[in-house]
Amino acid sequence: MEDSLEKKYNKLIVAVSIIIPVAVAVLFAVKLKDFGINVEPLSFLPPIYATTNGITAVVLVWGVLAIKNGKRKLHERLMTFAIFLSLAFLVMYVAYHMTADSTKLGDLNHDGIVDAVEMAKVGALRYIYVFILITHIILSVVIIPMVLVTYVRALSQRFDRHRKIAKITFPLWLYVAVTGVVVYLMISPYYAN
């Protein structure tokens, strides 16, 4: 019975794991202004979605502590909440990028170009930022099926299999949540007001 529940959701997990990154990539490239839709940039969103990432990290750690202390129901609720927070982040992230141009690290005058003087001011920090950003983006795609498989295994009460994948899913998901905050903190001085 439990295997059939997992099998039932496998196709959905594969579909969602493909659809979400593709949709985000497409929507990231779409600017509403290019379609004649004049909306103010949702510039209030980056600190909100960065905070959402931070809360996700706290909820993930809290969820792991709950299960280690035998509080299974609390663990289940916290992990469900972490999924909700991740979805909320995704919606806000896409909404922001559909209404605003991407911010470049070092672009102090907000002209969309990081010139030699601006580049020199940023220095080696740029390489650290790029590394964190790239690993954050790659792992945010990788984590989608992992979270869904981990969650479905718990729903199907296959706790032995759930624990195995959760040991991998948890640190990766935590990394994505924490680096989401770090990326925001690094880029925030360069947001246009």
PDB file of C-alpha atoms in Angstrom:
ATOM      1  CA  MET A   1       0.000   0.000   0.000  1.00  0.00           C
ATOM      2  CA  GLU A   2       2.743   2.441   0.966  1.00  0.00           C
ATOM      3  CA  ASP A   3       4.709   1.733  -2.227  1.00  0.00           C
ATOM      4  CA  SER A   4       1.607   2.427  -4.286  1.00  0.00           C
ATOM      5  CA  LEU A   5       1.248   5.861  -2.642  1.00  0.00           C
ATOM      6  CA  GLU A   6       4.856   6.644  -3.516  1.00  0.00           C
ATOM      7  CA  LYS A   7       4.382   5.374  -7.074  1.00  0.00           C
ATOM      8  CA  LYS A   8       1.200   7.420  -7.374  1.00  0.00           C
ATOM      9  CA  TYR A   9       3.102  10.613  -6.596  1.00  0.00           C
ATOM     10  CA  ASN A  10       6.305   9.828  -8.538  1.00  0.00           C
ATOM     11  CA  LYS A  11       4.970  11.130 -11.867  1.00  0.00           C
ATOM     12  CA  LEU A  12       3.664  14.264 -10.175  1.00  0.00           C
ATOM     13  CA  ILE A  13       7.019  14.812  -8.452  1.00  0.00           C
ATOM     14  CA  VAL A  14       8.859  14.473 -11.771  1.00  0.00           C
ATOM     15  CA  ALA A  15       6.420  16.856 -13.480  1.00  0.00           C
ATOM     16  CA  VAL A  16       6.596  19.473 -10.719  1.00  0.00           C
ATOM     17  CA  SER A  17      10.394  19.155 -10.569  1.00  0.00           C
ATOM     18  CA  ILE A  18      10.585  20.041 -14.258  1.00  0.00           C
ATOM     19  CA  ILE A  19       7.730  22.556 -14.492  1.00  0.00           C
ATOM     20  CA  ILE A  20       8.809  24.775 -11.567  1.00  0.00           C
ATOM     21  CA  PRO A  21      12.395  25.499 -12.721  1.00  0.00           C
ATOM     22  CA  VAL A  22      11.305  25.960 -16.343  1.00  0.00           C
ATOM     23  CA  ALA A  23       8.448  28.270 -15.336  1.00  0.00           C
ATOM     24  CA  VAL A  24      10.733  30.281 -13.054  1.00  0.00           C
ATOM     25  CA  ALA A  25      13.354  30.625 -15.817  1.00  0.00           C
ATOM     26  CA  VAL A  26      10.735  31.740 -18.335  1.00  0.00           C
ATOM     27  CA  LEU A  27       8.986  34.110 -15.930  1.00  0.00           C
ATOM     28  CA  PHE A  28      12.324  35.493 -14.744  1.00  0.00           C
ATOM     29  CA  ALA A  29      12.980  36.593 -18.322  1.00  0.00           C
ATOM     30  CA  VAL A  30       9.504  38.113 -18.723  1.00  0.00           C
ATOM     31  CA  LYS A  31       9.210  41.783 -17.855  1.00  0.00           C
ATOM     32  CA  LEU A  32       5.655  43.052 -17.634  1.00  0.00           C
ATOM     33  CA  LYS A  33       6.740  46.421 -19.065  1.00  0.00           C
ATOM     34  CA  ASP A  34       7.729  44.608 -22.290  1.00  0.00           C
ATOM     35  CA  PHE A  35       4.043  43.756 -22.740  1.00  0.00           C
ATOM     36  CA  GLY A  36       2.876  47.305 -22.163  1.00  0.00           C
ATOM     37  CA  ILE A  37       1.865  46.574 -18.577  1.00  0.00           C
ATOM     38  CA  ASN A  38       3.090  49.507 -16.560  1.00  0.00           C
ATOM     39  CA  VAL A  39       3.486  48.489 -12.966  1.00  0.00           C
ATOM     40  CA  GLU A  40       5.802  49.889 -10.376  1.00  0.00           C
ATOM     41  CA  PRO A  41       8.676  47.542  -9.523  1.00  0.00           C
ATOM     42  CA  LEU A  42       7.779  45.490  -6.479  1.00  0.00           C
ATOM     43  CA  SER A  43      10.921  46.757  -4.776  1.00  0.00           C
ATOM     44  CA  PHE A  44       9.515  46.054  -1.314  1.00  0.00           C
ATOM     45  CA  LEU A  45       9.664  42.281  -1.963  1.00  0.00           C
ATOM     46  CA  PRO A  46      13.396  41.392  -1.739  1.00  0.00           C
ATOM     47  CA  PRO A  47      13.687  41.983   2.028  1.00  0.00           C
ATOM     48  CA  ILE A  48      10.416  40.099   2.523  1.00  0.00           C
ATOM     49  CA  TYR A  49      11.460  37.073   0.514  1.00  0.00           C
ATOM     50  CA  ALA A  50      14.918  37.113   2.098  1.00  0.00           C
ATOM     51  CA  THR A  51      13.221  37.096   5.511  1.00  0.00           C
ATOM     52  CA  THR A  52      11.030  34.237   4.289  1.00  0.00           C
ATOM     53  CA  ASN A  53      14.209  32.297   3.469  1.00  0.00           C
ATOM     54  CA  GLY A  54      15.562  33.048   6.942  1.00  0.00           C
ATOM     55  CA  ILE A  55      12.340  31.872   8.575  1.00  0.00           C
ATOM     56  CA  THR A  56      12.477  28.731   6.420  1.00  0.00           C
ATOM     57  CA  ALA A  57      15.961  27.981   7.762  1.00  0.00           C
ATOM     58  CA  VAL A  58      14.767  28.403  11.361  1.00  0.00           C
ATOM     59  CA  VAL A  59      11.698  26.222  10.716  1.00  0.00           C
ATOM     60  CA  LEU A  60      13.858  23.497   9.145  1.00  0.00           C
ATOM     61  CA  VAL A  61      16.186  23.377  12.152  1.00  0.00           C
ATOM     62  CA  TRP A  62      13.209  23.470  14.518  1.00  0.00           C
ATOM     63  CA  GLY A  63      11.615  20.607  12.560  1.00  0.00           C
ATOM     64  CA  VAL A  64      14.718  18.447  12.864  1.00  0.00           C
ATOM     65  CA  LEU A  65      14.981  19.200  16.583  1.00  0.00           C
ATOM     66  CA  ALA A  66      11.302  18.285  16.981  1.00  0.00           C
ATOM     67  CA  ILE A  67      11.739  14.845  15.419  1.00  0.00           C
ATOM     68  CA  LYS A  68      14.930  14.202  17.387  1.00  0.00           C
ATOM     69  CA  ASN A  69      12.876  14.894  20.522  1.00  0.00           C
ATOM     70  CA  GLY A  70      10.129  12.496  19.437  1.00  0.00           C
ATOM     71  CA  LYS A  71       7.596  15.198  18.485  1.00  0.00           C
ATOM     72  CA  ARG A  72       6.468  13.691  15.196  1.00  0.00           C
ATOM     73  CA  LYS A  73       3.302  15.768  14.747  1.00  0.00           C
ATOM     74  CA  LEU A  74       5.193  19.019  15.374  1.00  0.00           C
ATOM     75  CA  HIS A  75       7.890  17.868  12.930  1.00  0.00           C
ATOM     76  CA  GLU A  76       5.241  17.160  10.290  1.00  0.00           C
ATOM     77  CA  ARG A  77       3.622  20.575  10.754  1.00  0.00           C
ATOM     78  CA  LEU A  78       6.947  22.402  10.662  1.00  0.00           C
ATOM     79  CA  MET A  79       8.112  20.667   7.506  1.00  0.00           C
ATOM     80  CA  THR A  80       4.777  21.371   5.816  1.00  0.00           C
ATOM     81  CA  PHE A  81       5.163  25.013   6.874  1.00  0.00           C
ATOM     82  CA  ALA A  82       8.716  25.049   5.440  1.00  0.00           C
ATOM     83  CA  ILE A  83       7.323  23.871   2.087  1.00  0.00           C
ATOM     84  CA  PHE A  84       4.688  26.616   2.234  1.00  0.00           C
ATOM     85  CA  LEU A  85       7.377  29.209   3.025  1.00  0.00           C
ATOM     86  CA  SER A  86       9.489  28.014   0.100  1.00  0.00           C
ATOM     87  CA  LEU A  87       6.510  28.346  -2.228  1.00  0.00           C
ATOM     88  CA  ALA A  88       5.765  31.829  -0.869  1.00  0.00           C
ATOM     89  CA  PHE A  89       9.399  32.787  -1.514  1.00  0.00           C
ATOM     90  CA  LEU A  90       9.156  31.501  -5.069  1.00  0.00           C
ATOM     91  CA  VAL A  91       6.009  33.496  -5.844  1.00  0.00           C
ATOM     92  CA  MET A  92       7.490  36.708  -4.420  1.00  0.00           C
ATOM     93  CA  TYR A  93      10.816  36.158  -6.186  1.00  0.00           C
ATOM     94  CA  VAL A  94       9.173  35.696  -9.581  1.00  0.00           C
ATOM     95  CA  ALA A  95       6.796  38.644  -9.011  1.00  0.00           C
ATOM     96  CA  TYR A  96       9.726  40.923  -8.164  1.00  0.00           C
ATOM     97  CA  HIS A  97      11.755  39.880 -11.200  1.00  0.00           C
ATOM     98  CA  MET A  98       8.773  40.312 -13.525  1.00  0.00           C
ATOM     99  CA  THR A  99       8.502  43.954 -12.449  1.00  0.00           C
ATOM    100  CA  ALA A 100      12.138  44.967 -11.921  1.00  0.00           C
ATOM    101  CA  ASP A 101      15.437  44.691 -13.745  1.00  0.00           C
ATOM    102  CA  SER A 102      18.038  42.437 -12.185  1.00  0.00           C
ATOM    103  CA  THR A 103      20.414  44.104  -9.758  1.00  0.00           C
ATOM    104  CA  LYS A 104      24.133  43.697 -10.370  1.00  0.00           C
ATOM    105  CA  LEU A 105      26.624  43.394  -7.543  1.00  0.00           C
ATOM    106  CA  GLY A 106      28.758  46.534  -7.558  1.00  0.00           C
ATOM    107  CA  ASP A 107      26.411  48.692  -9.649  1.00  0.00           C
ATOM    108  CA  LEU A 108      26.591  51.706  -7.336  1.00  0.00           C
ATOM    109  CA  ASN A 109      25.070  54.188  -9.794  1.00  0.00           C
ATOM    110  CA  HIS A 110      22.257  51.765 -10.801  1.00  0.00           C
ATOM    111  CA  ASP A 111      22.873  52.118 -14.534  1.00  0.00           C
ATOM    112  CA  GLY A 112      22.838  48.356 -15.111  1.00  0.00           C
ATOM    113  CA  ILE A 113      26.563  48.278 -15.896  1.00  0.00           C
ATOM    114  CA  VAL A 114      29.374  47.461 -13.499  1.00  0.00           C
ATOM    115  CA  ASP A 115      32.221  49.583 -14.824  1.00  0.00           C
ATOM    116  CA  ALA A 116      35.912  49.180 -13.978  1.00  0.00           C
ATOM    117  CA  VAL A 117      35.763  51.573 -11.028  1.00  0.00           C
ATOM    118  CA  GLU A 118      32.726  49.815  -9.548  1.00  0.00           C
ATOM    119  CA  MET A 119      34.327  46.413 -10.210  1.00  0.00           C
ATOM    120  CA  ALA A 120      37.487  47.489  -8.376  1.00  0.00           C
ATOM    121  CA  LYS A 121      35.425  48.569  -5.352  1.00  0.00           C
ATOM    122  CA  VAL A 122      33.744  45.155  -5.184  1.00  0.00           C
ATOM    123  CA  GLY A 123      36.988  43.240  -5.691  1.00  0.00           C
ATOM    124  CA  ALA A 124      37.187  39.591  -4.672  1.00  0.00           C
ATOM    125  CA  LEU A 125      33.763  39.812  -3.019  1.00  0.00           C
ATOM    126  CA  ARG A 126      32.307  39.373  -6.509  1.00  0.00           C
ATOM    127  CA  TYR A 127      33.800  35.866  -6.797  1.00  0.00           C
ATOM    128  CA  ILE A 128      32.412  34.857  -3.425  1.00  0.00           C
ATOM    129  CA  TYR A 129      29.008  36.251  -4.381  1.00  0.00           C
ATOM    130  CA  VAL A 130      28.975  34.443  -7.734  1.00  0.00           C
ATOM    131  CA  PHE A 131      29.963  31.144  -6.087  1.00  0.00           C
ATOM    132  CA  ILE A 132      27.228  31.452  -3.458  1.00  0.00           C
ATOM    133  CA  LEU A 133      24.649  32.560  -6.038  1.00  0.00           C
ATOM    134  CA  ILE A 134      25.422  29.750  -8.493  1.00  0.00           C
ATOM    135  CA  THR A 135      25.400  27.027  -5.830  1.00  0.00           C
ATOM    136  CA  HIS A 136      22.183  28.516  -4.396  1.00  0.00           C
ATOM    137  CA  ILE A 137      20.472  28.443  -7.819  1.00  0.00           C
ATOM    138  CA  ILE A 138      21.646  24.930  -8.730  1.00  0.00           C
ATOM    139  CA  LEU A 139      20.690  23.469  -5.361  1.00  0.00           C
ATOM    140  CA  SER A 140      17.326  25.268  -5.374  1.00  0.00           C
ATOM    141  CA  VAL A 141      16.491  23.257  -8.498  1.00  0.00           C
ATOM    142  CA  VAL A 142      17.945  20.009  -7.126  1.00  0.00           C
ATOM    143  CA  ILE A 143      16.078  20.357  -3.842  1.00  0.00           C
ATOM    144  CA  ILE A 144      12.589  20.422  -5.399  1.00  0.00           C
ATOM    145  CA  PRO A 145      12.290  16.678  -6.110  1.00  0.00           C
ATOM    146  CA  MET A 146      14.224  15.834  -2.960  1.00  0.00           C
ATOM    147  CA  VAL A 147      11.789  17.729  -0.729  1.00  0.00           C
ATOM    148  CA  LEU A 148       8.799  16.216  -2.508  1.00  0.00           C
ATOM    149  CA  VAL A 149      10.144  12.643  -2.333  1.00  0.00           C
ATOM    150  CA  THR A 150      11.066  13.105   1.335  1.00  0.00           C
ATOM    151  CA  TYR A 151       7.593  14.452   2.100  1.00  0.00           C
ATOM    152  CA  VAL A 152       5.776  11.692   0.192  1.00  0.00           C
ATOM    153  CA  ARG A 153       7.803   8.999   1.932  1.00  0.00           C
ATOM    154  CA  ALA A 154       6.680  10.425   5.260  1.00  0.00           C
ATOM    155  CA  LEU A 155       3.062  10.597   4.077  1.00  0.00           C
ATOM    156  CA  SER A 156       3.239   6.964   2.997  1.00  0.00           C
ATOM    157  CA  GLN A 157       4.725   6.137   6.416  1.00  0.00           C
ATOM    158  CA  ARG A 158       7.899   4.730   4.898  1.00  0.00           C
ATOM    159  CA  PHE A 159       9.944   6.275   7.676  1.00  0.00           C
ATOM    160  CA  ASP A 160      13.013   4.127   7.026  1.00  0.00           C
ATOM    161  CA  ARG A 161      13.218   5.468   3.461  1.00  0.00           C
ATOM    162  CA  HIS A 162      12.125   8.931   4.618  1.00  0.00           C
ATOM    163  CA  ARG A 163      15.028   9.162   7.069  1.00  0.00           C
ATOM    164  CA  LYS A 164      17.565   8.074   4.441  1.00  0.00           C
ATOM    165  CA  ILE A 165      16.685  10.827   2.001  1.00  0.00           C
ATOM    166  CA  ALA A 166      15.936  13.400   4.731  1.00  0.00           C
ATOM    167  CA  LYS A 167      19.578  13.151   5.846  1.00  0.00           C
ATOM    168  CA  ILE A 168      20.524  14.522   2.430  1.00  0.00           C
ATOM    169  CA  THR A 169      17.525  16.785   1.837  1.00  0.00           C
ATOM    170  CA  PHE A 170      17.786  18.680   5.131  1.00  0.00           C
ATOM    171  CA  PRO A 171      21.323  20.099   4.756  1.00  0.00           C
ATOM    172  CA  LEU A 172      20.777  20.989   1.103  1.00  0.00           C
ATOM    173  CA  TRP A 173      17.445  22.703   1.808  1.00  0.00           C
ATOM    174  CA  LEU A 174      18.997  24.509   4.761  1.00  0.00           C
ATOM    175  CA  TYR A 175      21.888  25.640   2.539  1.00  0.00           C
ATOM    176  CA  VAL A 176      19.443  27.014  -0.046  1.00  0.00           C
ATOM    177  CA  ALA A 177      17.463  28.870   2.638  1.00  0.00           C
ATOM    178  CA  VAL A 178      20.538  30.348   4.338  1.00  0.00           C
ATOM    179  CA  THR A 179      22.296  31.309   1.110  1.00  0.00           C
ATOM    180  CA  GLY A 180      19.098  33.013  -0.042  1.00  0.00           C
ATOM    181  CA  VAL A 181      19.540  35.386   2.893  1.00  0.00           C
ATOM    182  CA  VAL A 182      23.286  35.767   2.254  1.00  0.00           C
ATOM    183  CA  VAL A 183      22.724  36.586  -1.434  1.00  0.00           C
ATOM    184  CA  TYR A 184      20.164  39.232  -0.450  1.00  0.00           C
ATOM    185  CA  LEU A 185      22.487  40.780   2.137  1.00  0.00           C
ATOM    186  CA  MET A 186      25.315  40.919  -0.382  1.00  0.00           C
ATOM    187  CA  ILE A 187      23.239  42.444  -3.206  1.00  0.00           C
ATOM    188  CA  SER A 188      20.975  44.738  -1.148  1.00  0.00           C
ATOM    189  CA  PRO A 189      23.308  47.768  -1.140  1.00  0.00           C
ATOM    190  CA  TYR A 190      22.984  47.849  -4.934  1.00  0.00           C
ATOM    191  CA  TYR A 191      19.190  47.850  -5.242  1.00  0.00           C
ATOM    192  CA  ALA A 192      17.883  51.001  -6.909  1.00  0.00           C
ATOM    193  CA  ASN A 193      15.522  52.915  -4.634  1.00  0.00           C
TER     194      ASN A 193
END
